[in-house]
Amino acid sequence: MSYYALSFEPGDVEEPLTAEDIAAIAASDMVAIDTETTGLDYDSRILGISVAWRVPGAMHSAYLNLSHPLSLFSARIDDDIVADVMRAVFEPDRPVALLNAVFDIEKLSRWGHLELPIEYPYLYDAQILARWLMSFEKFQGVSMEKLVSRRLGGMPPWMSSMKKMRSKLGTLPAEKVSPYARADAEFTLMLVEDLMREGRLLYDDEVLDTMLERESRFLWLLTRIQRHGILLDLEEIHERSVRMTADMQELRAFLKQNGIHNPDSRDSVLKGLPMHIVAGLPQTDNGNYKIDSAALAGKGPVAEAVLRYRSLGKAVGTWLDGFRSKVASDGRLHPRFRAAGTVSGRLSCNEPNLQAVPLADRGAAFGSLMGIFKAAPGFSLLAADYEQAELRTCAAYAKSTAMANAFKNGEDIHSFAASLMWPDSEINYELRQLGKRCNYCTTYGGGYRALAENTGIPESEAKIVINTYRRAFPELVAAQNRAGDVWEQRGYITMWNGRRHYKSPNDGSYKAFNQVMQGDVAELVKDAMLSVDARFAEMGVGNIVLQIHDSIEVEVQTDAVEDVKAMMRKEMVAAAPLHIMNRTEPPITMDVGFENWYPEEDE
DNA sequence: CGATTAAGCGCC
DNA sequence: AAACGGCGCTTAATCG
């Protein structure tokens, strides 16, 4: 298969950008933009900006050298010309094509080339569009390379050497980087055109237009969240790091006495553990001994010391020293969000991943890490959580009157599940745990094996428990089957707002139900974030700083906390799709809980 | 040396 | 027939 044609060859002489070009950019039906930077972190600088645009019957592109090393062949471009180009690109009435839009928009705004608007112009992100209408096997993401090879037949051979240069971009003169940068912009343009063409075929126009409008506003919002960042309590982090590192040294010394010289190394641990313990360990799929926390739990003081060491090491490396090293020059942490980071429609977050910080004390050696966050003077950090969002969605989807009633009456949903499973028993802690695990297995698509793994009961008993749950909630089983059938037959499942998740051949149909639950909630939270953000724009009391799948974290003026809670509860409940929640009698209610991150609430 | 894989583990 | 879904980060080990 041949690749789509670029407008140039790598050896071509580059014409300087003219005023006519800038006018053509402004007039083009579609413009693509891509930035080349010195790195990925918040403080990395923009080396250059590439722009691709259409003129009748052809495509053009240019690379603006902002800060490449000086060379004889390529001059840096004046700031006012950059500003002219930016104005032409970000014409409010015409969409801009990008690939991973938030990254580029954030960089442009961070370095003063772009004011962050609320919603216009529309941003057409190739990665988002791809998620809407393509299927993805495991490890087959939405990188430029993957998308170009799947949609446009592949990249020209000369582009494959680009990869190696990525980290050294800042040392190269602009004329070396230009062909790759321009090709990135041109491919982005072609990808978006191609994906939009197919999107129009697959989706109802009205649905697609609504999705594009909403997603575009969301991308602008996400960029503002990223730019806002979050504050860390660096003294607290340092204290904890010192304390835990000292504990780790003690553990290291103890382990050394017991023949384990490097507890971070699997080989060393296996060498040091007593023979009879090693022999009893389960194995990984590759035939190696498992030495994870489940395998080593209760296997004696040496094994316990390894686990404790590992736990503290994770905390120091990832959340204490790891986070501290990522604080930007403005003193704040700016995690990067990827709007198309998951197949399910959730966000993903990295450098650092603030969506996976242990905020609750679950008995690990490091306890809770909530205390590492703080807010600006006069501000508080607040988390607003949808309570049981996925299970409520599940109940709505399955039209479960039983669950609807339980939620309406404010019952503990896990105890409720247990009481329906074992109507003649008093629901003690153990039975509630079983009900809880069954609820989770339902939304996660798990079976008896997963249940056994999670509860510690034998698989034979787990089978019985699962069947008890299925008998208690037959409507959930029916809904699961229905979702699987639809996925199988149509090739996709549809979220409540029309977004589709296309099935890949490798996906078992059992995944369908989970993907609807997860995807529906993802859409809900996005809408809620947009509503909350709009209210913040009016109130002027704070900002969204983070999203963790079913919760929205905000930094707000302390004296406005109660107002903000009321506002967020109202907006988040209102964001729930009523035509879904009203499917049962009584309707499924939605509830929001709050947690004070900073200052921390009293125990 | 950098890139990649495996194992382990944190979150929802 | 069987299947717990979705992520990112760290270290060690391995490979070119």
XYZ file of C-alpha atoms (C1' of nucleotides) in Angstrom:
631
model
C 0.000 0.000 0.000
C 1.308 3.425 -0.849
C 1.261 6.316 1.536
C -0.701 9.470 1.050
C 1.320 12.129 -0.705
C 3.026 14.838 1.244
C 3.313 18.205 -0.455
C 7.100 18.073 -0.540
C 10.196 15.878 -0.665
C 12.780 16.050 2.111
C 15.413 17.645 -0.140
C 13.189 20.422 -1.504
C 14.238 24.041 -1.070
C 11.982 25.732 1.470
C 10.309 28.964 0.548
C 9.983 31.533 3.344
C 6.498 32.114 4.665
C 4.769 34.989 2.891
C 1.869 37.258 3.786
C -0.102 35.414 1.109
C 0.577 32.161 2.917
C -0.769 33.597 6.159
C -3.879 34.765 4.353
C -4.231 31.298 2.846
C -3.956 29.734 6.301
C -6.769 31.940 7.541
C -8.896 31.047 4.509
C -8.252 27.298 4.500
C -11.120 24.924 5.281
C -8.869 23.044 7.658
C -5.543 23.823 9.264
C -3.286 21.467 11.181
C -0.696 22.518 13.701
C 2.058 20.693 15.525
C 4.738 21.928 17.888
C 8.265 20.614 18.292
C 9.614 21.043 21.799
C 12.773 20.397 23.775
C 10.952 17.787 25.867
C 7.626 16.772 27.287
C 7.644 18.436 30.694
C 5.907 21.682 31.559
C 9.027 23.800 31.267
C 10.222 22.374 27.976
C 10.426 25.071 25.332
C 8.984 25.310 21.866
C 11.592 24.834 19.179
C 9.245 25.344 16.290
C 5.699 25.246 15.061
C 4.592 23.512 11.920
C 1.422 24.408 10.112
C -0.302 22.609 7.265
C -3.140 24.064 5.253
C -5.178 23.590 2.129
C -5.317 25.628 -1.028
C -7.557 24.527 -3.889
C -6.242 21.210 -5.089
C -3.154 21.137 -2.911
C -1.678 21.130 0.555
C 0.991 23.446 1.895
C 3.009 23.466 5.045
C 5.627 25.520 6.805
C 7.879 25.178 9.795
C 8.392 28.230 11.947
C 11.761 28.211 13.645
C 11.252 29.728 17.081
C 14.358 28.693 18.957
C 16.456 26.175 17.090
C 20.216 26.664 17.338
C 21.368 29.380 14.991
C 22.337 28.205 11.531
C 23.186 29.675 8.146
C 20.231 28.076 6.452
C 17.313 28.853 8.659
C 16.555 32.079 10.479
C 14.479 32.297 13.609
C 11.151 33.886 13.004
C 10.035 37.199 14.518
C 7.527 37.138 17.346
C 5.050 39.327 15.493
C 5.027 36.971 12.529
C 4.400 34.070 14.881
C 1.525 36.079 16.315
C 0.128 36.684 12.825
C 0.318 32.982 12.040
C -1.334 32.079 15.351
C -4.173 34.472 14.612
C -4.607 32.931 11.178
C -4.521 29.392 12.572
C -6.846 29.996 15.508
C -9.587 31.645 13.482
C -12.640 31.221 15.720
C -14.905 30.019 12.912
C -12.714 27.281 11.485
C -11.595 24.051 13.144
C -7.951 23.301 13.860
C -6.620 19.786 13.411
C -4.179 18.446 15.966
C -2.861 15.181 17.279
C -3.016 15.132 21.066
C -4.300 18.697 21.034
C -3.902 19.399 24.733
C -0.139 19.002 24.583
C 0.331 21.542 21.802
C -2.260 24.024 22.981
C -0.792 23.977 26.455
C 2.711 24.617 25.141
C 1.517 27.466 22.934
C -0.330 29.083 25.800
C 2.425 28.462 28.309
C 4.917 30.325 26.159
C 2.581 33.188 25.379
C 1.642 32.421 21.798
C -2.002 31.766 22.521
C -4.644 33.006 24.929
C -6.716 30.131 26.212
C -10.286 30.610 25.050
C -13.237 28.852 26.590
C -14.449 27.028 23.522
C -13.466 28.362 20.114
C -12.182 27.488 17.652
C -13.116 23.840 17.484
C -10.242 21.457 17.976
C -10.401 18.317 15.874
C -8.049 15.889 17.518
C -7.004 12.977 15.328
C -6.595 10.758 18.378
C -10.071 11.516 19.669
C -11.630 10.963 16.260
C -9.777 7.686 15.959
C -11.145 6.522 19.305
C -14.645 7.348 18.120
C -14.595 5.261 15.011
C -11.780 2.745 15.076
C -11.161 -0.365 17.109
C -7.973 -0.874 19.048
C -6.225 -4.068 19.932
C -4.101 -4.121 23.031
C -0.901 -2.057 22.764
C -2.042 -0.584 19.519
C -2.536 3.031 20.375
C -3.218 6.325 18.652
C 0.325 7.489 18.007
C 0.984 9.390 14.791
C 2.843 6.417 13.411
C 0.103 3.923 14.167
C -2.664 6.119 12.842
C -0.811 6.999 9.666
C -0.061 3.365 9.006
C -3.659 2.326 9.633
C -5.443 5.198 7.903
C -3.078 6.542 5.285
C -1.079 3.498 4.285
C 2.093 4.339 6.168
C 4.841 6.905 6.404
C 7.524 7.449 3.792
C 10.719 5.593 4.672
C 12.739 8.703 5.420
C 10.470 9.511 8.354
C 11.312 6.385 10.300
C 14.685 7.786 11.295
C 12.811 10.584 13.083
C 12.246 8.528 16.181
C 15.895 8.436 17.151
C 16.165 12.204 16.853
C 13.248 12.960 19.181
C 15.351 13.547 22.275
C 17.998 15.542 20.448
C 15.673 17.922 18.653
C 16.950 20.920 20.568
C 20.498 20.429 19.320
C 19.549 20.336 15.662
C 19.221 23.280 13.296
C 15.726 24.006 12.058
C 16.363 22.894 8.496
C 17.132 19.378 9.746
C 13.913 19.125 11.735
C 11.678 20.955 9.299
C 10.778 18.065 6.959
C 9.710 15.872 9.854
C 7.800 18.635 11.569
C 6.023 19.646 8.370
C 5.219 16.017 7.641
C 3.708 15.686 11.115
C 1.425 18.639 10.452
C 0.515 17.408 6.974
C -0.227 13.914 8.226
C -2.313 15.376 11.016
C -4.297 17.347 8.465
C -4.817 14.284 6.277
C -5.709 12.115 9.258
C -8.347 14.497 10.499
C -9.809 14.928 7.025
C -9.874 11.189 6.568
C -11.353 10.468 9.990
C -13.956 13.197 9.613
C -15.001 11.731 6.278
C -15.553 8.381 7.893
C -17.122 9.926 10.965
C -19.752 11.510 8.728
C -20.489 8.104 7.248
C -20.713 6.261 10.547
C -22.405 8.788 12.780
C -25.578 10.722 12.540
C -24.639 14.319 11.678
C -26.368 15.792 14.663
C -24.761 13.340 17.075
C -21.317 13.884 15.607
C -21.666 17.654 15.650
C -22.709 17.585 19.287
C -19.777 15.334 20.131
C -17.330 17.578 18.289
C -18.619 20.691 19.977
C -18.569 19.163 23.435
C -15.182 17.496 23.017
C -13.674 20.667 21.710
C -14.775 22.651 24.734
C -13.465 19.851 26.879
C -10.036 19.991 25.259
C -9.792 23.694 25.981
C -10.845 23.025 29.556
C -8.348 20.219 29.966
C -5.617 22.519 28.735
C -6.540 25.132 31.314
C -6.529 22.489 34.049
C -3.092 21.384 32.975
C -1.810 24.910 32.957
C -3.248 25.612 36.380
C -1.477 22.689 38.002
C -1.578 21.643 41.627
C 0.516 22.531 44.664
C 2.575 20.099 46.702
C 3.595 20.447 50.332
C 7.307 20.044 49.705
C 8.342 20.182 53.362
C 5.910 17.432 54.214
C 7.137 15.400 51.271
C 10.734 15.820 52.310
C 10.002 14.786 55.901
C 8.169 11.681 54.829
C 10.836 10.784 52.323
C 13.565 11.011 54.943
C 11.578 8.956 57.408
C 10.672 6.220 54.941
C 14.171 6.087 53.500
C 15.542 5.512 56.997
C 13.020 2.706 57.515
C 14.106 1.206 54.221
C 17.753 1.247 55.299
C 16.867 -0.720 58.404
C 14.925 -3.218 56.371
C 17.808 -3.500 53.933
C 20.214 -4.288 56.751
C 17.868 -6.902 58.164
C 17.385 -8.487 54.762
C 21.115 -8.526 54.073
C 21.603 -10.561 57.248
C 19.105 -12.980 55.781
C 20.850 -13.374 52.452
C 18.900 -10.810 50.420
C 21.356 -8.204 49.220
C 19.051 -6.268 46.935
C 15.377 -6.534 47.843
C 14.497 -4.684 44.624
C 15.809 -7.620 42.622
C 13.630 -10.678 42.101
C 16.689 -12.866 41.694
C 18.153 -11.684 44.971
C 14.897 -12.203 46.848
C 14.469 -15.705 45.474
C 18.062 -16.542 46.383
C 17.589 -15.368 49.948
C 14.196 -16.854 50.742
C 14.209 -20.267 52.454
C 13.924 -23.195 50.034
C 10.663 -24.488 51.395
C 8.986 -21.108 50.946
C 10.240 -20.688 47.384
C 9.046 -24.161 46.488
C 5.539 -23.263 47.609
C 5.259 -20.077 45.570
C 2.805 -19.762 42.685
C 4.210 -19.078 39.238
C 3.792 -16.393 36.614
C 2.589 -17.117 33.090
C 6.230 -17.306 32.025
C 7.008 -19.973 34.576
C 8.827 -17.712 37.043
C 8.054 -17.732 40.726
C 5.620 -15.050 41.784
C 6.882 -12.900 44.625
C 4.119 -10.303 44.729
C 2.395 -9.260 47.923
C -0.269 -11.952 47.656
C 2.339 -14.671 47.196
C 4.619 -13.505 49.995
C 1.954 -12.572 52.532
C 2.273 -14.583 55.732
C 5.449 -16.306 54.543
C 7.556 -15.327 57.527
C 9.492 -12.272 58.736
C 11.921 -12.144 55.803
C 9.159 -12.195 53.213
C 7.222 -9.610 55.191
C 10.286 -7.375 55.336
C 10.630 -7.599 51.557
C 7.026 -6.510 51.127
C 7.400 -3.647 53.547
C 10.583 -2.502 51.835
C 8.904 -2.671 48.453
C 5.947 -0.673 49.669
C 8.062 2.106 51.131
C 10.232 2.099 48.025
C 7.216 2.618 45.827
C 6.075 5.560 47.927
C 9.464 7.253 47.995
C 10.254 6.622 44.345
C 6.861 7.414 42.889
C 4.959 9.819 45.111
C 7.539 11.554 47.286
C 10.879 12.003 45.532
C 9.216 11.188 42.219
C 6.671 13.966 42.516
C 9.143 16.472 43.901
C 11.344 16.014 40.860
C 8.452 16.943 38.602
C 7.569 20.257 40.179
C 7.793 22.926 37.484
C 9.498 26.310 37.671
C 6.289 27.942 38.913
C 6.359 25.678 41.972
C 3.375 23.635 40.855
C 2.891 20.170 39.474
C 1.477 20.060 35.940
C 0.447 16.509 35.123
C -0.352 15.875 31.492
C -3.761 14.568 30.598
C -4.513 12.591 27.519
C -8.054 12.987 26.299
C -7.679 9.965 24.037
C -5.545 7.969 26.416
C -7.951 5.090 26.892
C -10.235 2.924 24.811
C -13.069 3.418 27.252
C -13.199 7.200 27.008
C -11.650 7.899 30.355
C -8.809 10.330 30.659
C -5.343 9.158 31.375
C -2.768 11.184 33.243
C 0.994 11.084 33.399
C 4.180 12.798 34.548
C 3.096 12.300 37.164
C 0.015 10.141 37.220
C -2.133 11.974 39.726
C -4.959 9.528 39.141
C -3.148 6.796 41.071
C -2.035 8.363 44.319
C -2.948 6.372 47.459
C -5.080 8.926 49.259
C -6.874 6.525 51.569
C -5.015 4.553 54.192
C -5.473 0.973 53.072
C -2.998 -0.469 55.517
C 0.093 -0.143 53.324
C 3.403 0.705 54.990
C 3.232 4.251 53.627
C -0.264 4.975 54.923
C -2.181 7.783 53.191
C -0.464 10.284 50.925
C -3.270 12.850 50.975
C -1.021 15.112 53.033
C 1.422 15.754 50.196
C -1.025 18.112 48.468
C -1.852 21.617 49.468
C -3.505 24.741 48.112
C -2.416 28.334 47.591
C -2.721 30.646 50.640
C -6.397 31.333 51.262
C -7.436 28.374 49.144
C -8.639 24.867 49.872
C -8.465 21.613 47.930
C -11.736 19.802 47.585
C -12.732 16.544 45.925
C -16.281 15.950 44.718
C -16.998 12.303 44.144
C -19.838 10.645 42.283
C -20.860 7.935 44.709
C -21.157 4.506 43.099
C -21.345 6.087 39.664
C -20.720 2.893 37.765
C -23.101 0.797 39.785
C -25.839 3.398 39.404
C -25.169 3.483 35.678
C -25.317 -0.279 35.689
C -28.648 -0.195 37.502
C -29.985 2.345 35.032
C -28.734 0.414 32.034
C -30.239 -2.820 33.370
C -33.448 -1.119 34.502
C -33.020 -2.612 37.954
C -35.898 -1.477 40.114
C -34.378 -3.276 43.070
C -31.167 -1.271 42.840
C -33.039 1.913 42.032
C -34.969 1.542 45.262
C -31.866 0.832 47.270
C -30.138 3.926 45.914
C -33.236 6.046 46.414
C -33.455 4.938 50.035
C -29.814 5.731 50.578
C -29.004 2.146 51.463
C -25.479 0.787 51.583
C -25.505 -0.837 48.164
C -23.132 -3.655 49.098
C -25.128 -4.663 52.158
C -28.209 -4.404 50.024
C -26.753 -6.784 47.445
C -25.892 -9.216 50.215
C -29.362 -8.983 51.727
C -30.926 -9.816 48.385
C -28.508 -12.690 47.924
C -29.080 -14.166 51.362
C -32.518 -12.930 52.459
C -32.568 -15.200 55.496
C -29.218 -14.195 56.935
C -28.139 -11.309 59.012
C -25.696 -9.296 56.922
C -22.416 -9.278 58.780
C -19.076 -7.903 57.611
C -18.177 -11.034 55.643
C -21.449 -11.181 53.755
C -21.268 -7.478 52.962
C -17.757 -7.988 51.562
C -19.059 -10.750 49.334
C -21.879 -8.513 48.144
C -19.371 -5.775 47.477
C -17.048 -8.012 45.493
C -19.999 -9.273 43.467
C -21.012 -5.699 42.689
C -17.485 -4.993 41.519
C -17.285 -8.165 39.496
C -20.453 -7.118 37.739
C -19.158 -3.771 36.603
C -15.739 -5.223 35.846
C -17.079 -8.233 33.998
C -15.446 -10.684 36.357
C -16.297 -14.290 36.957
C -15.874 -16.774 39.772
C -12.104 -16.904 39.401
C -11.799 -13.192 39.953
C -14.144 -13.407 42.896
C -12.112 -16.189 44.456
C -8.908 -14.234 43.920
C -10.342 -11.139 45.550
C -12.086 -12.714 48.493
C -9.780 -15.612 49.230
C -12.608 -18.139 49.096
C -12.108 -21.310 47.022
C -13.219 -21.212 43.397
C -15.894 -23.807 44.036
C -17.506 -21.548 46.625
C -17.024 -18.491 44.441
C -19.047 -20.189 41.720
C -21.911 -20.618 44.152
C -21.688 -17.034 45.355
C -21.688 -15.667 41.809
C -24.722 -17.727 40.963
C -26.467 -16.469 44.076
C -25.790 -12.910 42.914
C -27.035 -13.661 39.435
C -30.243 -15.109 40.815
C -30.722 -12.038 43.000
C -30.136 -9.635 40.082
C -31.324 -11.405 36.931
C -31.848 -8.067 35.199
C -28.089 -7.391 35.435
C -27.291 -10.701 33.807
C -29.737 -9.910 31.037
C -28.172 -6.493 30.547
C -24.688 -7.991 30.384
C -25.789 -10.448 27.750
C -27.578 -7.756 25.819
C -24.478 -5.534 25.789
C -22.348 -8.443 24.632
C -24.779 -9.308 21.843
C -24.980 -5.741 20.601
C -21.201 -5.459 20.591
C -20.882 -8.712 18.732
C -23.554 -7.956 16.140
C -23.036 -4.265 15.468
C -19.317 -4.184 16.148
C -19.658 -1.344 18.608
C -21.451 -0.306 21.753
C -22.974 3.116 22.175
C -22.684 5.446 25.153
C -25.687 7.409 26.288
C -24.557 10.481 24.385
C -23.990 8.607 21.138
C -20.266 8.020 21.347
C -19.316 4.591 20.122
C -16.684 2.171 21.271
C -15.776 -0.154 18.432
C -14.958 -3.704 19.352
C -11.633 -5.133 18.345
C -11.538 -8.769 17.240
C -9.581 -9.685 20.366
C -12.126 -8.294 22.791
C -14.280 -10.904 24.441
C -17.951 -9.985 24.416
C -17.930 -10.128 28.211
C -16.082 -6.811 28.090
C -18.967 -4.977 26.487
C -20.941 -4.353 29.639
C -17.971 -3.020 31.552
C -17.073 -0.764 28.669
C -20.537 0.765 28.589
C -20.455 1.386 32.330
C -16.989 2.846 32.277
C -17.625 4.840 29.124
C -20.987 6.185 30.259
C -19.463 7.471 33.485
C -16.536 8.960 31.580
C -18.962 10.951 29.442
C -20.964 12.004 32.478
C -17.920 13.321 34.304
C -16.767 15.262 31.260
C -20.121 16.995 31.063
C -20.049 17.659 34.781
C -16.597 19.196 34.496
C -17.784 21.520 31.751
C -20.753 22.630 33.851
C -18.673 23.128 36.970
C -16.055 25.029 35.012
C -18.687 27.300 33.502
C -19.922 28.123 36.997
C -16.381 28.788 38.159
C -16.044 31.268 35.310
C -19.035 33.167 36.724
C -18.147 32.835 40.396
C -14.429 33.473 40.058
C -13.642 31.529 43.214
C -11.472 28.724 41.933
C -10.544 26.150 39.326
C -10.696 22.495 38.549
C -7.249 21.016 39.164
C -7.758 17.321 38.566
C -10.157 14.589 37.535
C -9.948 11.031 38.813
C -12.490 9.172 36.681
C -15.515 9.710 38.915
C -14.363 12.663 40.953
C -13.506 16.282 40.273
C -10.846 17.999 42.350
C -10.903 21.768 42.727
C -8.783 24.485 44.303
C -11.128 27.134 45.668
C -11.112 30.103 47.993
C -11.545 28.756 51.493
C -14.348 31.152 52.338
C -16.271 29.917 49.298
C -15.990 26.210 50.062
C -19.595 25.763 51.162
C -20.927 27.652 48.139
C -18.740 25.572 45.885
C -19.960 22.333 47.439
C -23.558 23.331 46.827
C -22.756 24.398 43.289
C -20.837 21.229 42.460
C -23.455 18.939 43.921
C -26.106 20.682 41.852
C -24.131 20.684 38.606
C -22.869 17.130 38.965
C -26.273 15.689 39.736
C -27.773 17.720 36.901
C -25.191 16.324 34.484
C -26.588 12.816 34.903
C -28.434 11.853 31.720
C -32.039 11.947 32.782
C -33.469 9.795 30.027
C -31.216 7.050 31.308
C -31.634 7.595 35.021
C -35.430 7.769 34.652
C -35.733 4.364 33.049
C -36.903 2.757 36.247
C -39.539 3.527 38.819
C -38.270 5.004 41.004
C -35.592 6.679 38.847
C -31.956 6.050 39.636
C -30.701 8.826 41.839
C -27.182 10.254 41.620
C -25.269 11.343 44.664
C -22.122 13.380 45.257
C -19.806 13.196 48.255
C -17.058 15.588 49.281
C -13.645 15.176 50.764
C -11.379 17.951 51.986
C -7.893 17.332 50.689
C -6.462 20.512 52.120
C -6.723 21.442 54.824
C -7.414 17.825 55.695
C -10.628 17.129 57.486
C -10.522 15.886 61.075
C -10.849 12.224 61.742
C 24.400 3.200 25.501
C 19.244 3.326 24.676
C 15.107 0.686 23.990
C 12.098 -2.888 25.380
C 9.932 -6.441 28.403
C 8.419 -8.412 32.762
C 6.894 -8.099 37.225
C 4.895 -5.638 40.618
C 1.627 -2.199 42.345
C -0.912 2.288 42.848
C -5.723 4.365 41.339
C -11.065 4.128 39.713
C -14.791 -22.709 27.082
C -13.466 -18.912 29.603
C -12.745 -14.307 30.502
C -12.485 -8.807 36.203
C -12.505 -3.700 32.943
C -9.446 0.717 32.307
C -4.788 3.116 33.171
C 0.854 4.833 34.434
C 5.262 4.337 37.005
C 9.395 1.977 38.788
C 13.084 -1.308 38.866
C 15.573 -5.116 37.074
C 16.821 -7.755 33.386
C 17.711 -8.326 28.688
C 18.875 -7.169 23.962
C 21.031 -4.865 20.154
